[in-house]
Coordinates of C-alpha atoms in Angstrom, one line a residue:
M9 CA 67.6 196.6 -38.6
P10 CA 64.9 197.8 -41.0
T11 CA 63.7 201.3 -41.0
V12 CA 60.0 202.4 -41.1
T13 CA 59.0 204.8 -43.8
P14 CA 56.3 207.4 -43.4
D15 CA 54.0 205.3 -45.5
G16 CA 54.1 202.5 -42.9
L17 CA 56.2 199.9 -44.9
T18 CA 59.6 198.8 -43.8
V19 CA 62.7 198.9 -45.9
L20 CA 65.3 196.1 -45.9
D21 CA 68.8 197.0 -45.0
G22 CA 70.2 193.7 -46.3
G23 CA 70.3 191.8 -43.1
D24 CA 66.7 190.9 -42.6
A25 CA 64.7 187.9 -43.8
P26 CA 62.1 189.4 -46.1
I27 CA 58.5 188.3 -46.5
R28 CA 56.3 188.5 -49.5
A29 CA 53.3 190.8 -49.6
L30 CA 50.8 192.1 -52.1
V31 CA 51.5 195.9 -52.1
L32 CA 49.0 198.4 -53.3
D33 CA 50.8 201.4 -54.8
A34 CA 50.2 204.3 -57.1
D35 CA 50.7 203.7 -60.8
P36 CA 53.5 206.1 -61.9
A37 CA 52.3 205.9 -65.5
R38 CA 48.8 207.3 -64.7
R39 CA 47.5 210.4 -63.0
G40 CA 44.4 211.5 -61.1
D41 CA 42.1 208.9 -59.7
A42 CA 43.5 206.0 -61.7
P43 CA 43.3 202.6 -59.9
P44 CA 46.4 201.7 -58.0
L45 CA 48.7 198.9 -58.9
V46 CA 49.0 195.6 -57.1
Q47 CA 52.4 194.1 -57.0
L48 CA 54.0 191.1 -55.2
R49 CA 57.0 192.5 -53.4
D50 CA 59.6 191.4 -50.8
I51 CA 59.2 193.6 -47.7
A52 CA 60.9 193.4 -44.3
R53 CA 59.4 191.1 -41.8
P54 CA 57.2 193.4 -39.6
I55 CA 58.3 193.7 -36.0
P56 CA 55.8 194.0 -33.1
P57 CA 56.1 197.7 -32.3
A58 CA 55.2 197.6 -28.5
P59 CA 54.4 195.2 -25.7
G60 CA 51.2 193.3 -26.4
W61 CA 51.7 193.1 -30.1
A62 CA 52.3 190.0 -32.1
L63 CA 53.4 189.0 -35.6
I64 CA 50.8 186.7 -37.3
R65 CA 51.5 184.5 -40.3
P66 CA 48.3 184.3 -42.2
T67 CA 47.3 180.8 -43.3
L68 CA 44.3 182.1 -45.2
A69 CA 43.4 185.8 -45.9
G70 CA 40.1 186.7 -47.5
I71 CA 39.2 189.2 -50.3
N72 CA 36.2 191.3 -49.4
A73 CA 34.2 194.2 -51.0
R74 CA 36.3 196.8 -49.3
D75 CA 39.5 195.4 -50.7
L76 CA 38.0 195.4 -54.2
A77 CA 36.9 199.0 -53.7
L78 CA 40.5 200.0 -52.7
L79 CA 41.8 198.3 -55.9
S80 CA 39.3 200.2 -58.1
S81 CA 39.9 203.6 -56.4
D82 CA 36.2 203.7 -55.4
R83 CA 35.9 207.1 -53.7
T84 CA 32.2 206.6 -52.8
L85 CA 33.0 204.4 -49.8
P86 CA 33.6 206.2 -46.5
P87 CA 37.1 206.0 -45.0
M88 CA 37.5 203.4 -42.2
G89 CA 40.4 203.6 -39.7
A90 CA 43.4 205.8 -39.8
P91 CA 44.5 207.3 -43.1
R92 CA 46.9 204.9 -44.9
P93 CA 48.7 206.5 -47.8
L94 CA 50.1 204.3 -50.5
P95 CA 51.9 202.0 -50.6
M96 CA 49.9 199.7 -48.3
V97 CA 49.0 196.0 -48.0
P98 CA 45.3 195.2 -48.1
G99 CA 43.4 192.4 -46.3
S100 CA 41.6 192.4 -43.0
E101 CA 40.1 188.9 -43.0
V102 CA 42.8 186.6 -41.5
V103 CA 43.2 183.3 -39.7
G104 CA 46.8 182.5 -38.9
V105 CA 49.6 181.4 -36.6
V106 CA 51.4 183.5 -34.0
E107 CA 55.0 183.8 -35.2
E108 CA 56.6 186.3 -32.8
V109 CA 55.4 188.2 -29.7
N110 CA 56.4 191.2 -27.7
G111 CA 55.5 191.0 -24.1
T112 CA 52.1 189.3 -24.6
R113 CA 50.1 187.9 -21.7
W114 CA 48.8 184.7 -23.2
A115 CA 49.5 184.7 -27.0
R116 CA 52.4 182.3 -27.7
E117 CA 54.4 181.4 -30.8
G118 CA 52.8 178.6 -32.8
Q119 CA 49.3 179.3 -31.6
R120 CA 46.5 179.4 -34.2
V121 CA 44.3 182.5 -33.9
L122 CA 41.4 184.4 -35.4
V123 CA 41.7 188.1 -35.6
E124 CA 39.1 190.7 -34.7
P125 CA 40.2 193.8 -36.7
N126 CA 39.0 196.4 -34.2
A127 CA 41.9 198.4 -32.7
G128 CA 40.6 200.9 -30.1
C129 CA 42.3 203.6 -28.1
M130 CA 44.2 201.3 -25.7
I131 CA 45.7 199.3 -28.5
R132 CA 46.8 202.3 -30.5
G133 CA 48.2 204.4 -27.6
F134 CA 45.5 207.0 -27.1
P135 CA 43.6 208.0 -23.9
T136 CA 40.4 206.0 -23.8
C137 CA 37.6 207.7 -25.7
A138 CA 33.9 207.5 -24.7
R139 CA 33.1 204.8 -27.3
C140 CA 36.0 202.6 -26.3
A141 CA 35.1 203.0 -22.6
A142 CA 31.6 201.7 -23.5
G143 CA 33.2 198.6 -25.2
E144 CA 32.5 199.9 -28.7
A145 CA 36.0 199.9 -30.2
E146 CA 34.6 199.6 -33.7
L147 CA 33.2 203.2 -33.2
C148 CA 36.5 204.5 -31.7
E149 CA 36.5 208.3 -31.8
N150 CA 40.2 208.2 -32.6
R151 CA 40.1 205.7 -35.5
D152 CA 40.8 208.4 -38.1
R153 CA 44.1 209.5 -36.3
P154 CA 47.5 207.9 -36.9
S155 CA 48.6 205.8 -33.9
V156 CA 51.0 207.5 -31.5
I157 CA 52.9 204.2 -31.3
G158 CA 53.9 204.7 -34.9
P159 CA 53.0 203.4 -38.4
G160 CA 53.6 199.8 -37.3
A161 CA 50.4 200.0 -35.2
D162 CA 48.3 201.4 -38.0
G163 CA 49.8 198.7 -40.3
G164 CA 48.2 195.9 -38.4
L165 CA 44.9 194.2 -39.0
A166 CA 42.9 197.3 -38.0
S167 CA 43.9 198.8 -41.4
G168 CA 44.7 195.7 -43.4
G169 CA 47.9 193.8 -44.2
G170 CA 46.6 190.3 -44.4
W171 CA 47.6 189.8 -48.1
S172 CA 51.1 188.9 -47.0
E173 CA 53.2 186.4 -45.2
G174 CA 53.2 188.4 -42.0
V175 CA 50.9 191.0 -40.4
L176 CA 50.9 192.8 -37.0
A177 CA 48.0 192.5 -34.6
H178 CA 47.6 193.4 -30.9
E179 CA 47.0 190.5 -28.5
E180 CA 43.6 192.0 -27.6
M181 CA 42.6 191.4 -31.3
L182 CA 43.4 187.7 -31.2
I183 CA 41.0 184.9 -30.4
P184 CA 42.3 181.3 -30.0
A185 CA 41.2 179.2 -33.0
D186 CA 41.1 175.8 -31.2
G187 CA 38.5 173.6 -32.9
I188 CA 38.1 175.9 -35.9
S189 CA 39.5 175.0 -39.3
D190 CA 41.2 177.6 -41.4
Q191 CA 38.4 177.2 -44.0
R192 CA 35.9 178.4 -41.3
G193 CA 38.2 180.7 -39.4
V194 CA 38.8 183.0 -42.4
L195 CA 35.1 183.8 -42.3
G196 CA 35.3 185.3 -38.9
V197 CA 35.1 188.9 -39.9
S198 CA 32.3 188.3 -42.4
L199 CA 30.3 186.3 -39.9
A200 CA 30.8 189.0 -37.2
A201 CA 29.4 191.6 -39.7
A202 CA 26.4 189.3 -40.5
I203 CA 25.6 188.7 -36.8
H204 CA 25.8 192.5 -36.1
A205 CA 23.6 193.3 -39.1
V206 CA 20.9 190.8 -37.9
L207 CA 21.0 192.2 -34.4
R208 CA 20.5 195.8 -35.8
W209 CA 16.9 194.7 -36.4
N210 CA 14.9 195.0 -33.3
R211 CA 12.5 192.2 -34.2
R212 CA 8.9 193.1 -34.7
G213 CA 7.3 190.6 -37.1
D214 CA 8.2 187.4 -38.9
R215 CA 8.9 188.2 -42.6
V216 CA 12.3 189.3 -43.8
A217 CA 14.0 189.8 -47.1
V218 CA 17.8 189.7 -47.6
I219 CA 19.1 191.4 -50.7
G220 CA 22.3 190.0 -52.2
S221 CA 24.1 186.7 -52.8
G222 CA 27.7 187.0 -51.6
T223 CA 29.4 185.9 -48.5
T224 CA 27.8 188.5 -46.2
T225 CA 24.3 187.6 -47.6
R226 CA 24.8 183.9 -47.0
L227 CA 26.0 184.4 -43.5
V228 CA 23.2 186.8 -42.7
I229 CA 20.7 184.1 -43.8
A230 CA 22.5 181.6 -41.6
A231 CA 22.6 184.1 -38.7
L232 CA 18.9 184.9 -39.1
R233 CA 18.0 181.2 -39.1
R234 CA 20.1 180.6 -35.9
L235 CA 18.9 183.6 -34.0
H236 CA 15.3 183.6 -35.2
P237 CA 14.4 180.0 -36.2
D238 CA 10.8 180.8 -37.0
V239 CA 11.4 183.8 -39.3
D240 CA 10.4 183.6 -42.9
I241 CA 13.3 184.6 -45.2
T242 CA 13.1 185.6 -48.8
V243 CA 16.3 186.2 -50.7
M244 CA 16.4 188.7 -53.6
V245 CA 19.6 187.9 -55.5
D246 CA 19.5 190.5 -58.2
A247 CA 17.9 193.8 -57.0
R248 CA 19.9 196.2 -59.1
G249 CA 17.2 196.8 -61.7
P250 CA 17.8 198.0 -65.3
Q251 CA 20.2 200.8 -64.2
R252 CA 23.6 199.1 -64.0
T253 CA 26.8 200.5 -62.9
G254 CA 29.6 200.8 -65.3
R255 CA 31.3 197.6 -64.1
R256 CA 31.6 194.8 -66.5
R257 CA 31.9 191.2 -65.4
R258 CA 35.3 189.7 -66.2
K259 CA 35.3 186.6 -68.3
L260 CA 37.0 183.6 -66.8
P261 CA 37.3 180.0 -67.9
A262 CA 34.0 178.3 -68.6
H263 CA 34.7 175.5 -66.0
L264 CA 34.2 178.1 -63.2
A265 CA 30.7 179.0 -64.3
V266 CA 27.6 178.0 -62.3
D267 CA 23.9 178.2 -63.0
E268 CA 21.3 180.2 -61.1
S269 CA 19.7 177.1 -59.7
S270 CA 22.9 176.2 -57.9
V271 CA 23.0 179.6 -56.2
A272 CA 19.3 179.2 -55.2
R273 CA 19.9 175.7 -53.8
A274 CA 22.9 177.0 -51.8
L275 CA 20.9 179.9 -50.3
E276 CA 18.0 177.6 -49.4
C277 CA 20.3 175.2 -47.7
L278 CA 21.4 178.1 -45.4
G279 CA 17.8 178.8 -44.4
A280 CA 16.1 180.8 -47.2
A281 CA 12.5 179.9 -47.8
R282 CA 12.6 181.1 -51.4
V283 CA 15.1 182.8 -53.7
W284 CA 14.0 185.3 -56.3
R285 CA 15.6 187.2 -59.2
G286 CA 14.1 189.9 -61.3
S287 CA 13.6 193.6 -61.8
P288 CA 12.4 195.8 -58.8
A289 CA 8.9 195.8 -60.3
Q290 CA 8.9 192.0 -60.6
L291 CA 10.2 191.6 -57.0
L292 CA 7.6 193.9 -55.7
D293 CA 4.8 192.1 -57.5
R294 CA 6.0 188.7 -56.2
T295 CA 6.2 190.0 -52.6
A296 CA 2.7 191.5 -52.8
E297 CA 1.3 188.2 -54.0
L298 CA 3.2 186.3 -51.2
L299 CA 1.9 188.6 -48.5
G300 CA -1.5 189.5 -49.9
A301 CA -0.4 193.1 -49.8
R302 CA -1.9 196.0 -51.7
R303 CA 0.3 197.9 -54.2
M304 CA 0.0 201.7 -53.6
I305 CA 1.1 204.0 -56.5
V306 CA 2.2 207.5 -55.7
A307 CA 1.5 210.1 -58.4
G308 CA 4.5 210.5 -60.6
D309 CA 6.1 207.3 -59.4
D310 CA 6.6 204.2 -61.6
L311 CA 6.9 201.7 -58.8
P312 CA 4.5 200.9 -55.9
V313 CA 5.0 200.7 -52.2
L314 CA 3.4 197.8 -50.3
D315 CA 0.8 198.6 -47.6
R316 CA 1.2 195.3 -45.8
G317 CA 4.8 194.6 -46.7
L318 CA 7.8 193.0 -45.1
D319 CA 8.8 193.5 -41.5
A320 CA 12.4 194.0 -42.3
V321 CA 14.9 194.1 -45.2
I322 CA 18.6 193.5 -44.7
D323 CA 20.3 195.0 -47.7
C324 CA 23.8 193.5 -48.3
R325 CA 24.4 195.4 -51.6
G326 CA 24.0 199.0 -50.5
T327 CA 23.3 200.4 -53.9
A328 CA 20.7 203.1 -54.6
A329 CA 18.5 200.6 -56.4
S330 CA 18.7 198.0 -53.6
V331 CA 18.0 200.6 -50.8
A332 CA 15.1 202.1 -52.8
L333 CA 13.6 198.6 -53.4
G334 CA 14.0 197.7 -49.7
M335 CA 12.0 200.8 -48.6
R336 CA 9.2 199.9 -51.0
L337 CA 9.0 196.3 -49.8
L338 CA 8.5 197.3 -46.2
R339 CA 5.2 197.8 -44.3
S340 CA 4.8 201.1 -42.5
G341 CA 7.0 201.3 -39.3
A342 CA 9.3 198.6 -40.5
T343 CA 13.2 198.5 -40.7
I344 CA 15.8 198.3 -43.4
V345 CA 19.3 197.4 -42.3
V346 CA 21.9 198.7 -44.8
A347 CA 24.7 196.1 -44.4
G348 CA 26.4 196.8 -47.7
R349 CA 29.0 199.6 -47.8
A350 CA 26.8 202.2 -49.3
G351 CA 28.5 205.5 -50.4
R352 CA 26.9 208.5 -52.0
L353 CA 23.3 207.5 -53.0
E354 CA 20.6 209.6 -54.6
L355 CA 17.3 208.4 -53.2
D356 CA 13.7 209.6 -52.8
W357 CA 13.4 209.8 -49.0
S358 CA 9.7 210.7 -48.9
A359 CA 8.7 207.1 -47.9
L360 CA 11.1 207.3 -45.0
W361 CA 9.2 209.9 -43.1
S362 CA 5.7 209.4 -44.5
R363 CA 5.7 205.7 -43.6
E364 CA 7.9 206.1 -40.5
L365 CA 10.5 203.6 -41.6
T366 CA 13.7 203.0 -39.7
I367 CA 17.0 202.8 -41.5
A368 CA 19.7 201.1 -39.4
G369 CA 23.3 201.2 -40.6
S370 CA 25.6 198.2 -40.0
G371 CA 29.2 198.8 -40.8
G372 CA 31.1 196.7 -38.3
F373 CA 30.8 194.7 -35.1
G374 CA 31.9 194.9 -31.5
R375 CA 29.6 194.9 -28.5
E376 CA 26.0 193.8 -29.1
P377 CA 22.9 195.2 -27.3
A378 CA 22.9 192.3 -24.8
G379 CA 26.4 193.3 -23.7
W380 CA 28.4 190.4 -25.4
R381 CA 31.0 190.8 -28.0
T382 CA 30.2 189.8 -31.6
F383 CA 33.4 187.7 -31.8
A384 CA 32.2 185.7 -28.8
A385 CA 29.4 184.4 -31.0
V386 CA 31.7 184.0 -33.9
R387 CA 34.0 181.6 -32.0
E388 CA 31.1 179.7 -30.6
W389 CA 29.3 179.3 -34.0
L390 CA 32.4 178.4 -36.0
T391 CA 33.3 175.8 -33.4
D392 CA 29.9 174.2 -33.8
A393 CA 30.1 171.8 -36.7
S394 CA 26.4 172.2 -37.4
F395 CA 26.8 175.8 -38.4
P396 CA 26.7 175.9 -42.2
A397 CA 30.0 177.6 -43.1
D398 CA 32.1 174.8 -44.7
S399 CA 31.1 175.5 -48.3
L400 CA 31.6 179.3 -48.4
V401 CA 35.3 179.4 -49.3
T402 CA 35.1 178.4 -53.0
H403 CA 38.5 179.5 -54.3
R404 CA 42.1 179.5 -52.9
Y405 CA 45.1 181.1 -54.5
Q406 CA 48.8 181.6 -53.7
L407 CA 49.9 185.2 -53.5
D408 CA 51.7 185.0 -56.8
A409 CA 48.3 184.2 -58.5
F410 CA 46.8 187.5 -57.3
S411 CA 45.5 188.7 -60.7
T412 CA 43.4 185.6 -61.1
A413 CA 42.3 185.7 -57.4
I414 CA 41.2 189.3 -57.6
A415 CA 39.4 188.8 -61.0
T416 CA 37.6 185.8 -59.5
A417 CA 36.5 187.7 -56.4
A418 CA 35.3 190.7 -58.5
A419 CA 33.3 188.4 -60.8
G420 CA 31.6 186.7 -57.8
E421 CA 28.5 184.8 -58.5
A422 CA 29.0 185.0 -62.2
V423 CA 31.9 182.5 -61.9
G424 CA 30.7 180.6 -58.9
A425 CA 32.8 182.5 -56.4
V426 CA 31.6 183.2 -52.9
K427 CA 34.7 183.7 -50.6
V428 CA 38.0 183.9 -52.4
V429 CA 41.1 183.6 -50.2
F430 CA 44.9 183.8 -50.4
E431 CA 46.8 181.0 -48.8
A432 CA 50.3 181.6 -47.5
P433 CA 53.2 179.1 -47.3
S434 CA 52.7 176.7 -44.4
A435 CA 56.3 176.8 -43.2
P436 CA 56.9 179.0 -40.2
F437 CA 59.3 181.9 -40.6
R438 CA 61.8 180.3 -38.3
Q439 CA 62.1 177.4 -40.7
R440 CA 63.0 179.8 -43.4
R441 CA 65.6 181.8 -41.5
L442 CA 69.3 181.2 -41.9
A443 CA 69.8 181.4 -38.1
V444 CA 67.9 178.9 -36.0
D445 CA 66.4 180.5 -32.9
T446 CA 66.5 178.6 -29.6
E447 CA 62.9 177.7 -28.6
L448 CA 61.9 177.6 -25.0
P449 CA 59.0 175.5 -23.6
V450 CA 55.8 177.5 -23.2
D451 CA 53.4 177.2 -20.4
D452 CA 49.9 177.8 -21.9
T453 CA 48.0 177.4 -18.6
A454 CA 47.7 181.2 -18.5
A455 CA 45.6 181.4 -21.7
P456 CA 42.6 183.6 -20.9
M457 CA 39.2 182.3 -20.1
L458 CA 37.8 185.7 -21.2
L459 CA 39.6 188.1 -23.5
A460 CA 39.5 191.6 -22.3
A461 CA 38.8 193.2 -25.7
T462 CA 36.7 190.5 -27.3
A463 CA 35.1 188.9 -24.3
A464 CA 35.2 185.7 -26.3
R465 CA 34.8 182.8 -23.9
V466 CA 37.5 180.2 -24.4
R467 CA 36.4 176.8 -23.2
R468 CA 39.1 174.3 -22.3
D469 CA 38.8 170.9 -23.8
D470 CA 38.3 169.2 -20.5
E471 CA 35.4 171.4 -19.6
G472 CA 33.3 170.5 -22.6
G473 CA 30.7 173.2 -23.3
G474 CA 27.7 173.7 -25.6

C-alpha cells in the first residue's frame, strides 16, 4: 500500500499502479520566491480517504488564472483553501469519470461527472460552521485549516489536483454530466464564477461594461445576456493603460495568432453590443459620447469621472488600472463587481465615498441570493444547446505537452487562446491494471433528484424538462 507524506502526495511502494500527474515543486537550484518547477511524474493512484469520497479520472482539466499565478509564485493573490505546501498538483476545473468509490450513496464507477470544487466542513471532517450551515460552503470558516481526515481530503478538487490522471473529490462535490459534452463540462467552474459575478450586481439600470476578454469575461457576457436580456453590454478588452506589468507575452508559432476583429466578433456573438480597445482616457471619452455624460475633472487628476455614467461595471481583470477605470466609468451610486483575482492594489478611493459607489467582490460561487445553488444553473445552462459555450475551449494538450499548454494559456488572446485544457487518456484505470477486477452490476435508480451540497436538479430522461 502507498504511504501518504506530509505534503499530501502518495509514495509508491512498488506494488501500486501509478498514474501520471503534473507536479508543482520547488526548484532546488533557486532560492527565495523563485517560480516553482512543473514536472510530469508518476505518483501513486489516490485512494478515497473516507466514505463518500470518489476517485475521478479527468477527461478534461482546465488551466485558469489561479493556476498560472501558482506557477509564477504570484504572492499578491489571497490564499484560497487549506495551505498546501509543495509538492502539489494544480487544477480545479475538471470534468471526468468516476473510477473508484468509497461508500458513496449514488456515485458509481463509470459515471461522467462535473465537479463543484467547494469542500465545506462536512466534507472535510469539521463541525459545521455558520457559513456552511447557511449553505455557503465557498465561504467556509475552516477552509484555511488542514482537514482532520488527512492530506488526502485536502488533495481533492477543493485544493486542486486536476492536472493528473486521477483526483479525489467528495460525492457532494459531484454533479451528473448527462447531456453535457466534455467540451462544455470543463467550463463548469468558470461559468459558475461568471453567474455569481453577475448576480453580485443588484440590478439598478440598463447599461453595463465588462472589462476583460478571457474565459470568465466571455461567460459573464453570456450570463448577463441570459439573466438580463435587455441590458446594454459594452466590453472593454484592453483596460490596462500605459502602465504595464512586467510580464511579457510569450511568442508562439504564427499559425496560432488571431486579429482583434476576430476577438470582437466572438464577444459580440456572446451578447456584447460593442467591443472597445484603448487607453483609459479613450475608453472614458467613448463612454461619455455613448451616454451623453459630462466629464468631470478633479483638481490634480489627469482623468475624468462621468456624471451620468454606467450603471455597473464587472471587472474580470482585477488590476489597479481596471478597477480605477471602472470606478470612473460609473454614475454616482452605481456598482463595480471585481471578479478578477485582485491582490494588493494601490488606488485613489476618494470616488468611492464621495460618489457613494458600491464595490462587490466575487471570488467564488455557491448559494445565490434566491436560495439556489450556482451549479444548479451551471448544469441547466450547459445542458441547453442554445447556451453559447461550444467555442470557448480553443486548445487541448496531453499532459506531456504541459510546457506548450501553459505558455499558450499565459499568452491568452495574443495567440487566440481562450480556455486551454489538458486531456487525459481515455482508457479507464481498470483497463491499465495487471489484475482485472470483477465488476458487479450497478443499480442507478438511487441517483439523486437533488444533490444535498449542490442542490443541482437532476432530470431523468423520461421526465423531459426545460
